[in-house]
JSON list of C-alpha atoms (C1' of nucleotides) in Angstrom, two decimals:
[
{"chain": "A", "resi": 1, "resn": "UNK", "atom": "CA", "xyz": [99.04, 88.16, 82.54]},
{"chain": "A", "resi": 2, "resn": "UNK", "atom": "CA", "xyz": [100.68, 90.08, 85.32]},
{"chain": "A", "resi": 3, "resn": "UNK", "atom": "CA", "xyz": [102.96, 93.09, 85.03]},
{"chain": "A", "resi": 4, "resn": "UNK", "atom": "CA", "xyz": [106.50, 92.29, 84.11]},
{"chain": "A", "resi": 5, "resn": "UNK", "atom": "CA", "xyz": [108.14, 94.69, 86.47]},
{"chain": "A", "resi": 6, "resn": "UNK", "atom": "CA", "xyz": [105.86, 96.49, 88.89]},
{"chain": "A", "resi": 7, "resn": "UNK", "atom": "CA", "xyz": [107.58, 99.45, 90.57]},
{"chain": "A", "resi": 8, "resn": "UNK", "atom": "CA", "xyz": [108.33, 98.92, 94.22]},
{"chain": "A", "resi": 9, "resn": "UNK", "atom": "CA", "xyz": [105.90, 100.89, 96.36]},
{"chain": "A", "resi": 10, "resn": "UNK", "atom": "CA", "xyz": [108.71, 103.10, 97.61]},
{"chain": "A", "resi": 11, "resn": "UNK", "atom": "CA", "xyz": [109.13, 104.53, 94.16]},
{"chain": "A", "resi": 12, "resn": "UNK", "atom": "CA", "xyz": [105.43, 105.35, 94.05]},
{"chain": "A", "resi": 13, "resn": "UNK", "atom": "CA", "xyz": [105.61, 106.83, 97.52]},
{"chain": "A", "resi": 14, "resn": "UNK", "atom": "CA", "xyz": [108.38, 109.18, 96.51]},
{"chain": "A", "resi": 15, "resn": "UNK", "atom": "CA", "xyz": [106.69, 110.31, 93.33]},
{"chain": "A", "resi": 16, "resn": "UNK", "atom": "CA", "xyz": [103.16, 110.62, 94.63]},
{"chain": "A", "resi": 17, "resn": "UNK", "atom": "CA", "xyz": [103.71, 111.85, 98.17]},
{"chain": "A", "resi": 18, "resn": "UNK", "atom": "CA", "xyz": [107.12, 113.34, 98.80]},
{"chain": "A", "resi": 19, "resn": "UNK", "atom": "CA", "xyz": [107.67, 115.07, 95.48]},
{"chain": "A", "resi": 20, "resn": "UNK", "atom": "CA", "xyz": [104.33, 116.95, 95.33]},
{"chain": "A", "resi": 21, "resn": "UNK", "atom": "CA", "xyz": [104.76, 118.28, 98.85]},
{"chain": "A", "resi": 22, "resn": "UNK", "atom": "CA", "xyz": [108.47, 118.94, 98.35]},
{"chain": "A", "resi": 23, "resn": "UNK", "atom": "CA", "xyz": [109.23, 116.93, 101.43]},
{"chain": "A", "resi": 24, "resn": "UNK", "atom": "CA", "xyz": [112.75, 115.82, 102.23]},
{"chain": "A", "resi": 25, "resn": "UNK", "atom": "CA", "xyz": [113.33, 112.25, 103.32]},
{"chain": "A", "resi": 26, "resn": "UNK", "atom": "CA", "xyz": [114.32, 113.54, 106.74]},
{"chain": "A", "resi": 27, "resn": "UNK", "atom": "CA", "xyz": [111.17, 115.60, 107.15]},
{"chain": "A", "resi": 28, "resn": "UNK", "atom": "CA", "xyz": [108.89, 112.82, 106.01]},
{"chain": "A", "resi": 29, "resn": "UNK", "atom": "CA", "xyz": [110.59, 110.27, 108.26]},
{"chain": "A", "resi": 30, "resn": "UNK", "atom": "CA", "xyz": [110.20, 112.55, 111.25]},
{"chain": "A", "resi": 31, "resn": "UNK", "atom": "CA", "xyz": [106.53, 113.10, 110.50]},
{"chain": "A", "resi": 32, "resn": "UNK", "atom": "CA", "xyz": [105.91, 109.41, 110.00]},
{"chain": "A", "resi": 33, "resn": "UNK", "atom": "CA", "xyz": [107.60, 108.62, 113.28]},
{"chain": "A", "resi": 34, "resn": "UNK", "atom": "CA", "xyz": [110.25, 106.33, 111.80]},
{"chain": "A", "resi": 35, "resn": "UNK", "atom": "CA", "xyz": [113.99, 106.69, 111.36]},
{"chain": "A", "resi": 36, "resn": "UNK", "atom": "CA", "xyz": [115.42, 108.33, 108.30]},
{"chain": "A", "resi": 37, "resn": "UNK", "atom": "CA", "xyz": [117.09, 105.04, 107.47]},
{"chain": "A", "resi": 38, "resn": "UNK", "atom": "CA", "xyz": [113.82, 103.14, 107.54]},
{"chain": "A", "resi": 39, "resn": "UNK", "atom": "CA", "xyz": [112.12, 105.49, 105.13]},
{"chain": "A", "resi": 40, "resn": "UNK", "atom": "CA", "xyz": [115.18, 105.68, 102.92]},
{"chain": "A", "resi": 41, "resn": "UNK", "atom": "CA", "xyz": [115.24, 101.90, 102.63]},
{"chain": "A", "resi": 42, "resn": "UNK", "atom": "CA", "xyz": [111.63, 101.86, 101.54]},
{"chain": "A", "resi": 43, "resn": "UNK", "atom": "CA", "xyz": [112.07, 104.67, 99.04]},
{"chain": "A", "resi": 44, "resn": "UNK", "atom": "CA", "xyz": [115.01, 102.88, 97.46]},
{"chain": "A", "resi": 45, "resn": "UNK", "atom": "CA", "xyz": [113.31, 99.51, 97.30]},
{"chain": "A", "resi": 46, "resn": "UNK", "atom": "CA", "xyz": [115.47, 97.85, 99.91]},
{"chain": "A", "resi": 47, "resn": "UNK", "atom": "CA", "xyz": [112.54, 97.30, 102.29]},
{"chain": "A", "resi": 48, "resn": "UNK", "atom": "CA", "xyz": [108.88, 96.65, 101.84]},
{"chain": "A", "resi": 49, "resn": "UNK", "atom": "CA", "xyz": [105.86, 98.43, 103.26]},
{"chain": "A", "resi": 50, "resn": "UNK", "atom": "CA", "xyz": [104.79, 96.72, 106.46]},
{"chain": "A", "resi": 51, "resn": "UNK", "atom": "CA", "xyz": [101.20, 96.83, 107.73]},
{"chain": "A", "resi": 52, "resn": "UNK", "atom": "CA", "xyz": [102.29, 99.31, 110.37]},
{"chain": "A", "resi": 53, "resn": "UNK", "atom": "CA", "xyz": [103.99, 101.52, 107.81]},
{"chain": "A", "resi": 54, "resn": "UNK", "atom": "CA", "xyz": [100.90, 101.37, 105.62]},
{"chain": "A", "resi": 55, "resn": "UNK", "atom": "CA", "xyz": [98.89, 102.76, 108.50]},
{"chain": "A", "resi": 56, "resn": "UNK", "atom": "CA", "xyz": [101.45, 105.50, 109.11]},
{"chain": "A", "resi": 57, "resn": "UNK", "atom": "CA", "xyz": [101.21, 106.48, 105.45]},
{"chain": "A", "resi": 58, "resn": "UNK", "atom": "CA", "xyz": [97.45, 106.45, 105.58]},
{"chain": "A", "resi": 59, "resn": "UNK", "atom": "CA", "xyz": [97.50, 108.88, 108.50]},
{"chain": "A", "resi": 60, "resn": "UNK", "atom": "CA", "xyz": [100.17, 111.19, 107.15]},
{"chain": "A", "resi": 61, "resn": "UNK", "atom": "CA", "xyz": [98.95, 111.41, 103.59]},
{"chain": "A", "resi": 62, "resn": "UNK", "atom": "CA", "xyz": [95.26, 110.76, 104.15]},
{"chain": "A", "resi": 63, "resn": "UNK", "atom": "CA", "xyz": [95.32, 107.76, 101.88]},
{"chain": "A", "resi": 64, "resn": "UNK", "atom": "CA", "xyz": [94.21, 104.16, 102.10]},
{"chain": "A", "resi": 65, "resn": "UNK", "atom": "CA", "xyz": [96.43, 101.79, 104.05]},
{"chain": "A", "resi": 66, "resn": "UNK", "atom": "CA", "xyz": [94.97, 99.00, 102.00]},
{"chain": "A", "resi": 67, "resn": "UNK", "atom": "CA", "xyz": [96.17, 100.46, 98.72]},
{"chain": "A", "resi": 68, "resn": "UNK", "atom": "CA", "xyz": [99.75, 100.62, 99.98]},
{"chain": "A", "resi": 69, "resn": "UNK", "atom": "CA", "xyz": [99.65, 97.08, 101.22]},
{"chain": "A", "resi": 70, "resn": "UNK", "atom": "CA", "xyz": [98.07, 95.85, 98.01]},
{"chain": "A", "resi": 71, "resn": "UNK", "atom": "CA", "xyz": [100.85, 97.44, 96.03]},
{"chain": "A", "resi": 72, "resn": "UNK", "atom": "CA", "xyz": [103.36, 95.71, 98.26]},
{"chain": "A", "resi": 73, "resn": "UNK", "atom": "CA", "xyz": [101.55, 92.40, 97.84]},
{"chain": "A", "resi": 74, "resn": "UNK", "atom": "CA", "xyz": [101.68, 92.72, 94.07]},
{"chain": "A", "resi": 75, "resn": "UNK", "atom": "CA", "xyz": [105.36, 93.43, 94.23]},
{"chain": "A", "resi": 76, "resn": "UNK", "atom": "CA", "xyz": [106.10, 90.54, 96.62]},
{"chain": "A", "resi": 77, "resn": "UNK", "atom": "CA", "xyz": [104.07, 88.19, 94.48]},
{"chain": "A", "resi": 78, "resn": "UNK", "atom": "CA", "xyz": [105.89, 89.24, 91.35]},
{"chain": "A", "resi": 79, "resn": "UNK", "atom": "CA", "xyz": [109.20, 88.61, 93.09]},
{"chain": "A", "resi": 80, "resn": "UNK", "atom": "CA", "xyz": [108.04, 85.22, 94.37]},
{"chain": "A", "resi": 81, "resn": "UNK", "atom": "CA", "xyz": [106.71, 84.15, 90.98]},
{"chain": "A", "resi": 82, "resn": "UNK", "atom": "CA", "xyz": [110.25, 84.10, 89.70]},
{"chain": "A", "resi": 83, "resn": "UNK", "atom": "CA", "xyz": [110.84, 81.08, 91.93]},
{"chain": "A", "resi": 84, "resn": "UNK", "atom": "CA", "xyz": [107.59, 79.29, 91.05]},
{"chain": "A", "resi": 85, "resn": "UNK", "atom": "CA", "xyz": [109.24, 76.62, 88.95]},
{"chain": "A", "resi": 86, "resn": "UNK", "atom": "CA", "xyz": [111.59, 75.65, 91.75]},
{"chain": "A", "resi": 87, "resn": "UNK", "atom": "CA", "xyz": [108.71, 74.66, 94.03]},
{"chain": "A", "resi": 88, "resn": "UNK", "atom": "CA", "xyz": [107.83, 70.99, 94.08]},
{"chain": "A", "resi": 89, "resn": "UNK", "atom": "CA", "xyz": [104.08, 70.95, 94.55]},
{"chain": "A", "resi": 90, "resn": "UNK", "atom": "CA", "xyz": [101.50, 68.34, 93.59]},
{"chain": "A", "resi": 91, "resn": "UNK", "atom": "CA", "xyz": [98.24, 69.37, 92.05]},
{"chain": "A", "resi": 92, "resn": "UNK", "atom": "CA", "xyz": [95.31, 68.43, 94.23]},
{"chain": "A", "resi": 93, "resn": "UNK", "atom": "CA", "xyz": [92.36, 69.88, 92.37]},
{"chain": "A", "resi": 94, "resn": "UNK", "atom": "CA", "xyz": [91.43, 69.68, 88.70]},
{"chain": "B", "resi": 1, "resn": "UNK", "atom": "CA", "xyz": [84.22, 100.37, 107.20]},
{"chain": "B", "resi": 2, "resn": "UNK", "atom": "CA", "xyz": [86.24, 97.21, 107.28]},
{"chain": "B", "resi": 3, "resn": "UNK", "atom": "CA", "xyz": [85.26, 93.86, 108.71]},
{"chain": "B", "resi": 4, "resn": "UNK", "atom": "CA", "xyz": [85.44, 93.58, 112.45]},
{"chain": "B", "resi": 5, "resn": "UNK", "atom": "CA", "xyz": [86.99, 90.16, 112.56]},
{"chain": "B", "resi": 6, "resn": "UNK", "atom": "CA", "xyz": [88.07, 88.71, 109.26]},
{"chain": "B", "resi": 7, "resn": "UNK", "atom": "CA", "xyz": [88.83, 84.99, 109.48]},
{"chain": "B", "resi": 8, "resn": "UNK", "atom": "CA", "xyz": [92.49, 84.16, 109.16]},
{"chain": "B", "resi": 9, "resn": "UNK", "atom": "CA", "xyz": [93.20, 82.71, 105.73]},
{"chain": "B", "resi": 10, "resn": "UNK", "atom": "CA", "xyz": [94.08, 79.36, 107.27]},
{"chain": "B", "resi": 11, "resn": "UNK", "atom": "CA", "xyz": [90.49, 78.92, 108.34]},
{"chain": "B", "resi": 12, "resn": "UNK", "atom": "CA", "xyz": [89.35, 79.59, 104.81]},
{"chain": "B", "resi": 13, "resn": "UNK", "atom": "CA", "xyz": [91.97, 77.22, 103.46]},
{"chain": "B", "resi": 14, "resn": "UNK", "atom": "CA", "xyz": [90.76, 74.41, 105.65]},
{"chain": "B", "resi": 15, "resn": "UNK", "atom": "CA", "xyz": [87.11, 74.92, 104.81]},
{"chain": "B", "resi": 16, "resn": "UNK", "atom": "CA", "xyz": [87.45, 75.58, 101.11]},
{"chain": "B", "resi": 17, "resn": "UNK", "atom": "CA", "xyz": [90.30, 73.28, 100.15]},
{"chain": "B", "resi": 18, "resn": "UNK", "atom": "CA", "xyz": [91.00, 70.53, 102.64]},
{"chain": "B", "resi": 19, "resn": "UNK", "atom": "CA", "xyz": [87.46, 69.74, 103.73]},
{"chain": "B", "resi": 20, "resn": "UNK", "atom": "CA", "xyz": [85.95, 69.34, 100.24]},
{"chain": "B", "resi": 21, "resn": "UNK", "atom": "CA", "xyz": [88.73, 67.02, 99.13]},
{"chain": "B", "resi": 22, "resn": "UNK", "atom": "CA", "xyz": [88.78, 65.21, 102.47]},
{"chain": "B", "resi": 23, "resn": "UNK", "atom": "CA", "xyz": [92.49, 65.86, 102.75]},
{"chain": "B", "resi": 24, "resn": "UNK", "atom": "CA", "xyz": [94.33, 65.33, 105.99]},
{"chain": "B", "resi": 25, "resn": "UNK", "atom": "CA", "xyz": [96.77, 67.96, 107.15]},
{"chain": "B", "resi": 26, "resn": "UNK", "atom": "CA", "xyz": [99.60, 65.51, 106.61]},
{"chain": "B", "resi": 27, "resn": "UNK", "atom": "CA", "xyz": [98.54, 64.71, 103.05]},
{"chain": "B", "resi": 28, "resn": "UNK", "atom": "CA", "xyz": [98.10, 68.33, 102.11]},
{"chain": "B", "resi": 29, "resn": "UNK", "atom": "CA", "xyz": [101.41, 69.33, 103.65]},
{"chain": "B", "resi": 30, "resn": "UNK", "atom": "CA", "xyz": [103.20, 66.61, 101.69]},
{"chain": "B", "resi": 31, "resn": "UNK", "atom": "CA", "xyz": [101.56, 67.67, 98.46]},
{"chain": "B", "resi": 32, "resn": "UNK", "atom": "CA", "xyz": [102.37, 71.32, 99.07]},
{"chain": "B", "resi": 33, "resn": "UNK", "atom": "CA", "xyz": [105.97, 70.47, 99.78]},
{"chain": "B", "resi": 34, "resn": "UNK", "atom": "CA", "xyz": [106.02, 71.96, 103.27]},
{"chain": "B", "resi": 35, "resn": "UNK", "atom": "CA", "xyz": [106.25, 70.40, 106.71]},
{"chain": "B", "resi": 36, "resn": "UNK", "atom": "CA", "xyz": [103.16, 69.27, 108.55]},
{"chain": "B", "resi": 37, "resn": "UNK", "atom": "CA", "xyz": [103.93, 71.79, 111.24]},
{"chain": "B", "resi": 38, "resn": "UNK", "atom": "CA", "xyz": [104.09, 74.66, 108.79]},
{"chain": "B", "resi": 39, "resn": "UNK", "atom": "CA", "xyz": [100.69, 73.87, 107.35]},
{"chain": "B", "resi": 40, "resn": "UNK", "atom": "CA", "xyz": [99.23, 73.23, 110.78]},
{"chain": "B", "resi": 41, "resn": "UNK", "atom": "CA", "xyz": [100.39, 76.63, 111.96]},
{"chain": "B", "resi": 42, "resn": "UNK", "atom": "CA", "xyz": [98.69, 78.30, 109.02]},
{"chain": "B", "resi": 43, "resn": "UNK", "atom": "CA", "xyz": [95.46, 76.36, 109.45]},
{"chain": "B", "resi": 44, "resn": "UNK", "atom": "CA", "xyz": [95.30, 77.33, 113.09]},
{"chain": "B", "resi": 45, "resn": "UNK", "atom": "CA", "xyz": [96.07, 80.97, 112.53]},
{"chain": "B", "resi": 46, "resn": "UNK", "atom": "CA", "xyz": [99.49, 80.92, 114.13]},
{"chain": "B", "resi": 47, "resn": "UNK", "atom": "CA", "xyz": [101.25, 81.77, 110.87]},
{"chain": "B", "resi": 48, "resn": "UNK", "atom": "CA", "xyz": [100.36, 83.83, 107.85]},
{"chain": "B", "resi": 49, "resn": "UNK", "atom": "CA", "xyz": [100.39, 82.95, 104.19]},
{"chain": "B", "resi": 50, "resn": "UNK", "atom": "CA", "xyz": [103.72, 83.96, 102.68]},
{"chain": "B", "resi": 51, "resn": "UNK", "atom": "CA", "xyz": [104.10, 84.81, 99.01]},
{"chain": "B", "resi": 52, "resn": "UNK", "atom": "CA", "xyz": [105.78, 81.47, 98.47]},
{"chain": "B", "resi": 53, "resn": "UNK", "atom": "CA", "xyz": [102.98, 79.61, 100.20]},
{"chain": "B", "resi": 54, "resn": "UNK", "atom": "CA", "xyz": [100.43, 81.50, 98.13]},
{"chain": "B", "resi": 55, "resn": "UNK", "atom": "CA", "xyz": [102.09, 80.20, 94.99]},
{"chain": "B", "resi": 56, "resn": "UNK", "atom": "CA", "xyz": [102.13, 76.66, 96.38]},
{"chain": "B", "resi": 57, "resn": "UNK", "atom": "CA", "xyz": [98.42, 76.93, 97.05]},
{"chain": "B", "resi": 58, "resn": "UNK", "atom": "CA", "xyz": [97.77, 78.30, 93.60]},
{"chain": "B", "resi": 59, "resn": "UNK", "atom": "CA", "xyz": [99.50, 75.30, 92.04]},
{"chain": "B", "resi": 60, "resn": "UNK", "atom": "CA", "xyz": [97.96, 72.64, 94.27]},
{"chain": "B", "resi": 61, "resn": "UNK", "atom": "CA", "xyz": [94.42, 73.92, 94.22]},
{"chain": "B", "resi": 62, "resn": "UNK", "atom": "CA", "xyz": [94.42, 75.68, 90.87]},
{"chain": "B", "resi": 63, "resn": "UNK", "atom": "CA", "xyz": [93.51, 78.97, 92.48]},
{"chain": "B", "resi": 64, "resn": "UNK", "atom": "CA", "xyz": [94.82, 82.50, 92.40]},
{"chain": "B", "resi": 65, "resn": "UNK", "atom": "CA", "xyz": [97.93, 83.21, 94.45]},
{"chain": "B", "resi": 66, "resn": "UNK", "atom": "CA", "xyz": [96.83, 86.81, 94.54]},
{"chain": "B", "resi": 67, "resn": "UNK", "atom": "CA", "xyz": [93.55, 86.00, 96.29]},
{"chain": "B", "resi": 68, "resn": "UNK", "atom": "CA", "xyz": [95.36, 84.17, 99.09]},
{"chain": "B", "resi": 69, "resn": "UNK", "atom": "CA", "xyz": [97.79, 87.02, 99.58]},
{"chain": "B", "resi": 70, "resn": "UNK", "atom": "CA", "xyz": [95.03, 89.58, 99.49]},
{"chain": "B", "resi": 71, "resn": "UNK", "atom": "CA", "xyz": [93.18, 87.71, 102.20]},
{"chain": "B", "resi": 72, "resn": "UNK", "atom": "CA", "xyz": [96.36, 87.68, 104.24]},
{"chain": "B", "resi": 73, "resn": "UNK", "atom": "CA", "xyz": [96.83, 91.39, 103.66]},
{"chain": "B", "resi": 74, "resn": "UNK", "atom": "CA", "xyz": [93.33, 92.12, 104.88]},
{"chain": "B", "resi": 75, "resn": "UNK", "atom": "CA", "xyz": [93.95, 90.08, 107.99]},
{"chain": "B", "resi": 76, "resn": "UNK", "atom": "CA", "xyz": [97.33, 91.68, 108.70]},
{"chain": "B", "resi": 77, "resn": "UNK", "atom": "CA", "xyz": [95.87, 95.12, 108.20]},
{"chain": "B", "resi": 78, "resn": "UNK", "atom": "CA", "xyz": [93.00, 94.39, 110.55]},
{"chain": "B", "resi": 79, "resn": "UNK", "atom": "CA", "xyz": [95.50, 93.22, 113.17]},
{"chain": "B", "resi": 80, "resn": "UNK", "atom": "CA", "xyz": [97.68, 96.29, 112.67]},
{"chain": "B", "resi": 81, "resn": "UNK", "atom": "CA", "xyz": [94.73, 98.67, 112.86]},
{"chain": "B", "resi": 82, "resn": "UNK", "atom": "CA", "xyz": [94.33, 97.76, 116.49]},
{"chain": "B", "resi": 83, "resn": "UNK", "atom": "CA", "xyz": [97.59, 99.58, 117.15]},
{"chain": "B", "resi": 84, "resn": "UNK", "atom": "CA", "xyz": [96.78, 102.61, 115.00]},
{"chain": "B", "resi": 85, "resn": "UNK", "atom": "CA", "xyz": [96.21, 104.94, 117.93]},
{"chain": "B", "resi": 86, "resn": "UNK", "atom": "CA", "xyz": [99.59, 104.11, 119.44]},
{"chain": "B", "resi": 87, "resn": "UNK", "atom": "CA", "xyz": [101.41, 105.45, 116.38]},
{"chain": "B", "resi": 88, "resn": "UNK", "atom": "CA", "xyz": [102.65, 109.00, 116.61]},
{"chain": "B", "resi": 89, "resn": "UNK", "atom": "CA", "xyz": [102.29, 110.32, 113.08]},
{"chain": "B", "resi": 90, "resn": "UNK", "atom": "CA", "xyz": [101.86, 113.86, 111.80]},
{"chain": "B", "resi": 91, "resn": "UNK", "atom": "CA", "xyz": [99.41, 114.60, 109.04]},
{"chain": "B", "resi": 92, "resn": "UNK", "atom": "CA", "xyz": [101.16, 115.94, 105.98]},
{"chain": "B", "resi": 93, "resn": "UNK", "atom": "CA", "xyz": [98.32, 116.27, 103.48]},
{"chain": "B", "resi": 94, "resn": "UNK", "atom": "CA", "xyz": [94.92, 117.84, 103.87]},
{"chain": "C", "resi": 1, "resn": "DC", "atom": "C1'", "xyz": [134.27, 126.57, 103.84]},
{"chain": "C", "resi": 2, "resn": "DG", "atom": "C1'", "xyz": [130.39, 124.95, 106.35]},
{"chain": "C", "resi": 3, "resn": "DT", "atom": "C1'", "xyz": [125.78, 123.20, 106.46]},
{"chain": "C", "resi": 4, "resn": "DA", "atom": "C1'", "xyz": [121.80, 120.37, 105.00]},
{"chain": "C", "resi": 5, "resn": "DG", "atom": "C1'", "xyz": [120.13, 116.50, 102.85]},
{"chain": "C", "resi": 6, "resn": "DT", "atom": "C1'", "xyz": [121.01, 111.99, 101.47]},
{"chain": "C", "resi": 7, "resn": "DG", "atom": "C1'", "xyz": [122.49, 107.07, 100.88]},
{"chain": "C", "resi": 8, "resn": "DT", "atom": "C1'", "xyz": [124.25, 103.43, 103.23]},
{"chain": "C", "resi": 9, "resn": "DA", "atom": "C1'", "xyz": [127.33, 100.39, 106.06]},
{"chain": "C", "resi": 10, "resn": "DA", "atom": "C1'", "xyz": [127.69, 98.22, 110.70]},
{"chain": "C", "resi": 11, "resn": "DC", "atom": "C1'", "xyz": [125.85, 97.05, 114.74]},
{"chain": "C", "resi": 12, "resn": "DG", "atom": "C1'", "xyz": [121.73, 95.24, 117.78]},
{"chain": "C", "resi": 13, "resn": "DT", "atom": "C1'", "xyz": [116.77, 93.81, 118.77]},
{"chain": "C", "resi": 14, "resn": "DT", "atom": "C1'", "xyz": [112.52, 91.60, 117.69]},
{"chain": "C", "resi": 15, "resn": "DA", "atom": "C1'", "xyz": [109.69, 88.82, 115.01]},
{"chain": "C", "resi": 16, "resn": "DC", "atom": "C1'", "xyz": [108.29, 85.42, 111.59]},
{"chain": "C", "resi": 17, "resn": "DG", "atom": "C1'", "xyz": [108.48, 81.70, 107.96]},
{"chain": "C", "resi": 18, "resn": "DA", "atom": "C1'", "xyz": [110.26, 77.24, 107.47]},
{"chain": "C", "resi": 19, "resn": "DG", "atom": "C1'", "xyz": [112.52, 72.99, 108.91]},
{"chain": "C", "resi": 20, "resn": "DT", "atom": "C1'", "xyz": [113.35, 68.86, 112.18]},
{"chain": "C", "resi": 21, "resn": "DT", "atom": "C1'", "xyz": [112.46, 66.19, 116.19]},
{"chain": "C", "resi": 22, "resn": "DA", "atom": "C1'", "xyz": [109.72, 64.77, 119.84]},
{"chain": "C", "resi": 23, "resn": "DC", "atom": "C1'", "xyz": [105.76, 64.37, 122.86]},
{"chain": "C", "resi": 24, "resn": "DA", "atom": "C1'", "xyz": [100.79, 64.20, 124.21]},
{"chain": "C", "resi": 25, "resn": "DC", "atom": "C1'", "xyz": [96.22, 63.86, 122.71]},
{"chain": "C", "resi": 26, "resn": "DT", "atom": "C1'", "xyz": [92.11, 61.85, 120.19]},
{"chain": "C", "resi": 27, "resn": "DC", "atom": "C1'", "xyz": [89.91, 58.38, 117.80]},
{"chain": "C", "resi": 28, "resn": "DG", "atom": "C1'", "xyz": [88.80, 54.42, 115.13]},
{"chain": "C", "resi": 29, "resn": "DA", "atom": "C1'", "xyz": [90.08, 49.48, 114.29]},
{"chain": "C", "resi": 30, "resn": "DC", "atom": "C1'", "xyz": [91.11, 45.18, 115.94]},
{"chain": "D", "resi": 1, "resn": "DG", "atom": "C1'", "xyz": [91.80, 47.70, 125.99]},
{"chain": "D", "resi": 2, "resn": "DT", "atom": "C1'", "xyz": [95.60, 48.19, 123.14]},
{"chain": "D", "resi": 3, "resn": "DC", "atom": "C1'", "xyz": [97.66, 49.97, 118.84]},
{"chain": "D", "resi": 4, "resn": "DG", "atom": "C1'", "xyz": [98.45, 53.19, 115.17]},
{"chain": "D", "resi": 5, "resn": "DA", "atom": "C1'", "xyz": [97.16, 57.24, 112.40]},
{"chain": "D", "resi": 6, "resn": "DG", "atom": "C1'", "xyz": [96.31, 61.88, 112.45]},
{"chain": "D", "resi": 7, "resn": "DT", "atom": "C1'", "xyz": [96.90, 65.97, 114.85]},
{"chain": "D", "resi": 8, "resn": "DG", "atom": "C1'", "xyz": [98.42, 70.00, 117.74]},
{"chain": "D", "resi": 9, "resn": "DT", "atom": "C1'", "xyz": [102.27, 71.96, 119.51]},
{"chain": "D", "resi": 10, "resn": "DA", "atom": "C1'", "xyz": [106.65, 72.84, 122.18]},
{"chain": "D", "resi": 11, "resn": "DA", "atom": "C1'", "xyz": [111.81, 73.23, 121.61]},
{"chain": "D", "resi": 12, "resn": "DC", "atom": "C1'", "xyz": [115.36, 74.25, 118.85]},
{"chain": "D", "resi": 13, "resn": "DT", "atom": "C1'", "xyz": [117.79, 75.94, 114.54]},
{"chain": "D", "resi": 14, "resn": "DC", "atom": "C1'", "xyz": [118.38, 78.98, 110.37]},
{"chain": "D", "resi": 15, "resn": "DG", "atom": "C1'", "xyz": [117.57, 82.89, 107.36]},
{"chain": "D", "resi": 16, "resn": "DT", "atom": "C1'", "xyz": [115.50, 87.13, 106.66]},
{"chain": "D", "resi": 17, "resn": "DA", "atom": "C1'", "xyz": [112.89, 91.43, 107.43]},
{"chain": "D", "resi": 18, "resn": "DA", "atom": "C1'", "xyz": [111.60, 95.70, 109.90]},
{"chain": "D", "resi": 19, "resn": "DC", "atom": "C1'", "xyz": [113.03, 98.90, 113.11]},
{"chain": "D", "resi": 20, "resn": "DG", "atom": "C1'", "xyz": [116.52, 101.63, 115.77]},
{"chain": "D", "resi": 21, "resn": "DT", "atom": "C1'", "xyz": [121.14, 104.21, 116.58]},
{"chain": "D", "resi": 22, "resn": "DT", "atom": "C1'", "xyz": [125.55, 105.78, 115.12]},
{"chain": "D", "resi": 23, "resn": "DA", "atom": "C1'", "xyz": [128.74, 107.07, 111.84]},
{"chain": "D", "resi": 24, "resn": "DC", "atom": "C1'", "xyz": [130.77, 108.04, 107.37]},
{"chain": "D", "resi": 25, "resn": "DA", "atom": "C1'", "xyz": [130.98, 109.75, 102.51]},
{"chain": "D", "resi": 26, "resn": "DC", "atom": "C1'", "xyz": [128.85, 112.24, 98.93]},
{"chain": "D", "resi": 27, "resn": "DT", "atom": "C1'", "xyz": [126.35, 116.19, 96.77]},
{"chain": "D", "resi": 28, "resn": "DA", "atom": "C1'", "xyz": [124.65, 120.76, 96.52]},
{"chain": "D", "resi": 29, "resn": "DC", "atom": "C1'", "xyz": [124.35, 125.38, 97.99]},
{"chain": "D", "resi": 30, "resn": "DG", "atom": "C1'", "xyz": [124.74, 129.91, 100.54]}
]
DNA sequence: CGTAGTGTAACGTTACGAGTTACACTCGAC
DNA sequence: GTCGAGTGTAACTCGTAACGTTACACTACG
């Protein structure tokens, strides 16, 4: 029902924002007001997009903070679903 | 454009899930497989709904994990927006 | 060769989700 | 009025995530 392997939002960020503007990671990080390491981690899928980062992206690229966070939510949910069967939960509603 | 004060998801959880089934916090926490404190914190808005908790809720109440996480995202974003003006970010796209 | 851009490892700080234990409060039953 | 259940919550631990700085190794290019 859900995607099998949604791209992490960092991948999308690189393709849709940095690439078209020919921005280096260093330049983009400086503009966003975060460290180069922080942005690099996001771009390479080793960190997620926090609410604050979503707002930074919305300012810098004139996009919707919500869309970035929703992408992140989808990705987090997909990752968490892999552990669904290990959760011991009783059903409370029909 | 966005709601001024979205309820935290815990409030919704209490009203839409616990109340109708007349579940105590202790009962619900046991069924969900988390501590009473953990559930209490969520219900009282002192903790958010994590991806794992969203899946627990989806199992227990036969709901959509996505909807819980989206509610949480909206709430987090609303909270983060309050700090938008304190972020020093350059605009990179028209 | 030297410089720029990049990935990333190591370190610290702050914060949060989750757990346990323990205490104070409310409230209904006896 | 006393007792117990349910509840909120404080104190503490653990693991992890986001952010920062510094430093190193790699690639590519003038």
